[in-house]
Coordinates of C-alpha atoms and ligand atoms in Angstrom, one line a residue:
X1 CA 0.0 0.0 0.0
X2 CA 1.4 3.4 -1.1
X3 CA 0.0 6.4 0.7
X4 CA 0.7 10.1 0.5
X5 CA -0.2 12.5 3.5
X6 CA -1.2 16.0 2.5
X7 CA -2.0 18.9 4.8
X8 CA -0.7 22.2 6.1
X9 CA 2.4 22.2 8.3
X10 CA 1.3 21.0 11.7
X11 CA -2.0 19.4 10.5
X12 CA -0.9 16.1 12.0
X13 CA 0.6 14.4 9.0
X14 CA 3.6 13.0 10.9
X15 CA 1.5 11.9 13.8
X16 CA -0.9 10.0 11.6
X17 CA 1.8 8.7 9.3
X18 CA 3.6 7.0 12.2
X19 CA 0.3 5.4 13.3
X20 CA -0.4 4.2 9.8
X21 CA 3.2 2.8 9.5
X22 CA 2.7 0.8 12.7
X23 CA -0.7 -0.6 11.8
X24 CA 0.0 -1.5 8.2
X25 CA 3.7 -2.4 8.7
X26 CA 5.1 0.0 6.0
X27 CA 7.9 2.5 6.4
X28 CA 7.2 6.1 7.4
X29 CA 9.1 8.2 4.9
X30 CA 9.4 11.9 5.9
X31 CA 11.5 14.2 3.7
X32 CA 11.6 16.7 6.7
X33 CA 13.1 14.0 8.9
X34 CA 15.7 13.0 6.3
X35 CA 16.7 16.7 5.9
X36 CA 16.9 17.1 9.7
X37 CA 19.0 14.0 10.1
X38 CA 21.4 15.4 7.5
X39 CA 21.6 18.7 9.3
X40 CA 22.4 17.0 12.5
X41 CA 25.1 15.0 10.9
X42 CA 26.5 18.1 9.2
X43 CA 26.3 16.7 5.6
X44 CA 26.6 18.8 2.5
X45 CA 22.9 18.1 1.8
X46 CA 22.0 19.1 5.3
X47 CA 23.8 22.4 5.0
X48 CA 22.1 23.2 1.7
X49 CA 18.6 22.2 2.9
X50 CA 19.0 24.2 6.1
X51 CA 19.3 27.5 4.2
X52 CA 15.7 27.0 3.0
X53 CA 14.2 25.4 6.0
X54 CA 15.3 28.2 8.4
X55 CA 13.3 30.6 6.2
X56 CA 10.2 28.4 6.0
X57 CA 10.9 28.0 2.3
X58 CA 10.9 24.7 0.4
X59 CA 14.1 23.0 -0.4
X60 CA 14.5 23.0 -4.3
X61 CA 12.6 20.3 -6.1
X62 CA 15.7 18.9 -7.8
X63 CA 17.4 18.1 -4.5
X64 CA 14.3 16.9 -2.8
X65 CA 13.1 14.6 -5.6
X66 CA 16.5 12.8 -5.7
X67 CA 16.5 12.2 -2.0
X68 CA 13.0 10.8 -2.1
X69 CA 13.4 8.5 -5.1
X70 CA 16.6 7.1 -3.5
X71 CA 14.7 6.4 -0.3
X72 CA 11.7 4.6 -1.9
X73 CA 14.1 2.5 -4.1
X74 CA 15.3 0.8 -0.9
X75 CA 14.3 -2.7 -0.1
X76 CA 12.0 -1.9 2.8
X77 CA 9.8 0.2 0.5
X78 CA 9.0 -2.7 -1.8
X79 CA 5.6 -3.5 -0.3
X80 CA 4.6 0.1 0.2
X81 CA 5.2 3.2 2.3
X82 CA 3.6 6.3 3.7
X83 CA 5.0 9.5 2.4
X84 CA 4.9 12.4 4.9
X85 CA 5.8 15.8 3.5
X86 CA 6.4 14.7 0.0
X87 CA 5.2 15.7 -2.6
X88 CA 4.9 19.4 -1.7
X89 CA 4.8 20.8 -5.3
X90 CA 3.1 19.8 -8.5
X91 CA 6.5 19.1 -10.2
X92 CA 7.4 16.8 -7.3
X93 CA 4.1 15.0 -7.7
X94 CA 4.7 14.6 -11.4
X95 CA 8.2 13.2 -11.0
X96 CA 6.9 10.7 -8.5
X97 CA 4.0 9.7 -10.8
X98 CA 6.4 9.1 -13.7
X99 CA 8.8 7.1 -11.6
X100 CA 6.0 4.9 -10.4
X101 CA 4.4 4.5 -13.8
X102 CA 7.7 3.3 -15.2
X103 CA 7.6 0.5 -12.6
X104 CA 4.0 -0.3 -13.4
X105 CA 3.0 1.0 -10.1
X106 CA 0.9 3.9 -8.5
X107 CA 0.0 5.7 -5.3
X108 CA -3.2 4.1 -3.8
X109 CA -4.4 6.9 -1.5
X110 CA -3.7 10.6 -0.9
X111 CA -5.0 11.5 2.5
X112 CA -5.6 15.2 3.1
X113 CA -5.5 16.0 6.8
X114 CA -7.7 19.2 6.9
X115 CA -7.0 21.8 9.5
X116 CA -7.8 25.5 9.1
X117 CA -5.0 28.1 9.4
X118 CA -6.4 29.5 12.7
X119 CA -5.6 26.2 14.5
X120 CA -2.2 25.8 13.0
X121 CA -0.1 28.5 14.7
X122 CA -1.3 27.3 18.1
X123 CA -0.5 23.7 17.3
X124 CA 3.0 24.5 16.1
X125 CA 4.0 26.7 19.1
X126 CA 3.1 23.7 21.3
X127 CA 4.9 21.1 19.2
X128 CA 8.1 19.7 20.8
X129 CA 10.5 17.4 19.0
X130 CA 13.1 15.0 20.4
X131 CA 16.6 16.1 19.5
X132 CA 17.7 12.5 19.2
X133 CA 14.9 10.2 17.8
X134 CA 12.5 12.6 16.1
X135 CA 9.5 11.7 18.2
X136 CA 7.0 14.6 18.4
X137 CA 4.8 15.8 21.3
X138 CA 2.5 18.6 22.1
X139 CA 2.6 20.5 25.4
X140 CA -1.2 20.3 25.7
X141 CA -2.5 17.6 23.5
X142 CA 0.3 15.0 23.6
X143 CA 2.5 15.8 26.6
X144 CA 5.5 13.6 27.4
X145 CA 5.4 11.9 30.8
X146 CA 8.2 14.2 32.1
X147 CA 8.2 17.8 30.9
X148 CA 11.0 18.4 28.3
X149 CA 12.1 14.7 28.2
X150 CA 11.4 12.2 25.4
X151 CA 9.3 9.2 26.6
X152 CA 11.0 6.9 24.0
X153 CA 14.7 7.7 24.5
X154 CA 15.1 10.1 27.5
X155 CA 16.7 12.9 25.5
X156 CA 15.8 16.6 25.4
X157 CA 12.7 18.0 23.7
X158 CA 13.0 21.2 21.8
X159 CA 10.8 23.7 19.9
X160 CA 12.0 23.5 16.3
X161 CA 13.5 26.7 15.0
X162 CA 11.0 26.7 12.1
X163 CA 8.1 26.2 14.4
X164 CA 8.4 29.8 15.8
X165 CA 5.4 31.9 14.8
X166 CA 7.2 34.2 12.3
X167 CA 8.4 31.1 10.3
X168 CA 5.1 29.3 10.6
X169 CA 3.4 32.2 8.9
X170 CA 5.9 31.9 5.9
X171 CA 5.3 28.1 5.8
X172 CA 1.6 28.5 5.7
X173 CA 1.9 30.9 2.8
X174 CA 4.2 28.5 1.0
X175 CA 1.7 25.7 1.7
X176 CA -1.2 27.7 0.1
X177 CA 0.8 28.8 -2.9
X178 CA 2.7 25.6 -3.7
X179 CA 1.3 22.5 -1.9
X180 CA -2.5 23.1 -1.8
X181 CA -2.8 22.7 -5.6
X182 CA -1.9 19.0 -5.0
X183 CA -5.4 18.5 -3.6
X184 CA -6.8 19.2 -7.1
X185 CA -4.1 17.1 -8.7
X186 CA -5.0 14.0 -6.6
X187 CA -8.7 14.7 -6.8
X188 CA -8.5 14.5 -10.6
X189 CA -6.7 11.2 -10.2
X190 CA -9.6 9.9 -8.1
X191 CA -7.5 9.0 -5.0
X192 CA -7.9 12.0 -2.7
X193 CA -9.6 11.4 0.6
X194 CA -10.0 14.2 3.2
X195 CA -10.3 13.8 7.0
X196 CA -11.1 16.4 9.6
X197 CA -7.8 17.0 11.3
X198 CA -9.2 19.2 14.1
X199 CA -10.5 16.1 15.9
X200 CA -8.7 14.2 18.5
X201 CA -5.8 12.2 17.0
X202 CA -7.4 8.8 17.7
X203 CA -10.6 10.0 15.9
X204 CA -8.5 11.2 13.0
X205 CA -6.8 7.8 12.8
X206 CA -10.2 6.0 12.9
X207 CA -11.3 8.0 9.9
X208 CA -8.1 7.1 8.1
X209 CA -8.3 3.4 8.8
X210 CA -11.9 3.4 7.6
X211 CA -10.6 4.7 4.3
X212 CA -7.5 2.4 4.0
X213 CA -9.5 -0.6 5.1
Ligands
ADP1 P1 6.0 19.7 8.9 O1 6.0 18.4 9.6 O2 5.7 20.8 9.8 O3 5.0 19.8 7.7 P2 8.4 19.0 7.6 O4 9.2 18.3 8.6 O5 7.6 18.1 6.7 O6 7.4 20.0 8.3 O7 9.3 19.9 6.7 C1 10.2 20.9 7.3 C2 10.9 21.7 6.2 O8 11.7 20.8 5.4 C3 9.9 22.3 5.2 O9 9.5 23.6 5.7 C4 10.8 22.5 4.0 O10 11.8 23.5 4.1 C5 11.6 21.2 4.0 N1 10.9 20.1 3.2 C6 10.4 18.9 3.7 N2 9.8 18.2 2.7 C7 10.0 18.9 1.6 C8 9.6 18.8 0.2 N3 8.9 17.7 -0.2 N4 10.0 19.7 -0.7 C9 10.6 20.8 -0.3 N5 11.0 21.1 1.0 C10 10.7 20.2 1.9
ADP2 P1 2.8 17.7 10.6 O1 3.6 16.5 10.4 O2 1.6 17.8 9.7 O3 3.6 19.0 10.6 P2 2.6 16.8 13.4 O4 2.1 15.4 13.3 O5 4.0 17.0 13.8 O6 2.1 17.7 12.1 O7 1.6 17.6 14.5 C1 1.8 19.0 14.8 C2 1.6 19.2 16.3 O8 0.2 18.9 16.7 C3 2.4 18.2 17.2 O9 2.8 18.8 18.4 C4 1.4 17.1 17.5 O10 1.7 16.4 18.7 C5 0.1 17.8 17.6 N1 -1.1 17.0 17.0 C6 -1.1 16.1 16.1 N2 -2.3 15.7 15.8 C7 -3.2 16.3 16.7 C8 -4.6 16.3 16.9 N3 -5.4 15.6 16.2 N4 -5.0 17.2 17.9 C9 -4.2 18.0 18.6 N5 -2.9 18.0 18.4 C10 -2.3 17.2 17.5
ZN3 ZN1 13.6 10.6 21.6

């Protein structure tokens, strides 16, 4: 099963993608996580990506597409995957489509996690991410057992630089300009399904599993 998660930054794509990955035993592939791992390890790719990420801009398509196609060509992706944060532009979606068509393959579902802008800024300022393992929390909705400490690995939780309100506003603009058109793109392909992302995360997940079967 090959699934794409769509939605504004902070809509809950990552949260739901991880739950889908667990239930359906497919890898969770997040381009944002791949970029952050590269930044942490000080790679050339990481340094290049950081320039854009810090501004709330998208990393250029050429670079992003290469990273993603390399990732999904790996063995663990053979039986499917859930893409979180890719595609984010029409050209990215087209390249993915062509690559899959060449393999006689296709995306099965594009799940749009729908959350209005008003809710987003609040969600993002409460998001906390583990510096070590990438687990995400929310200070009100999904708090860790001990404040500031990751439940999974015991390391420190931080507010991502790009989750500060000024940058979130840029990211929302970028989302509306460049990513939202994908909703039409996948609607035309007949695979778009929307869920109400303002509900509790378990209710959102129930709506998604009802779609995936
Ligand atoms: P969020 O989980 O809030 O949606 P991500 O972790 O997916 O954020 O992405 C963080 C940043 O990484 C983006 O703002 C962008 O700069 C970069 N990025 C991630 N995925 C892509 C992509 N598919 N195309 C371009 N840039 C991307
Ligand atoms: P995205 O990957 O779309 O950027 P995340 O999954 O990281 O979004 O979620 C953004 C923030 O909102 C996180 O702090 C997360 O814990 C929290 N969150 C996710 N889903 C919900 C929900 N249904 N209700 C309330 N908060 C949520
Ligand atoms: Zn952790």
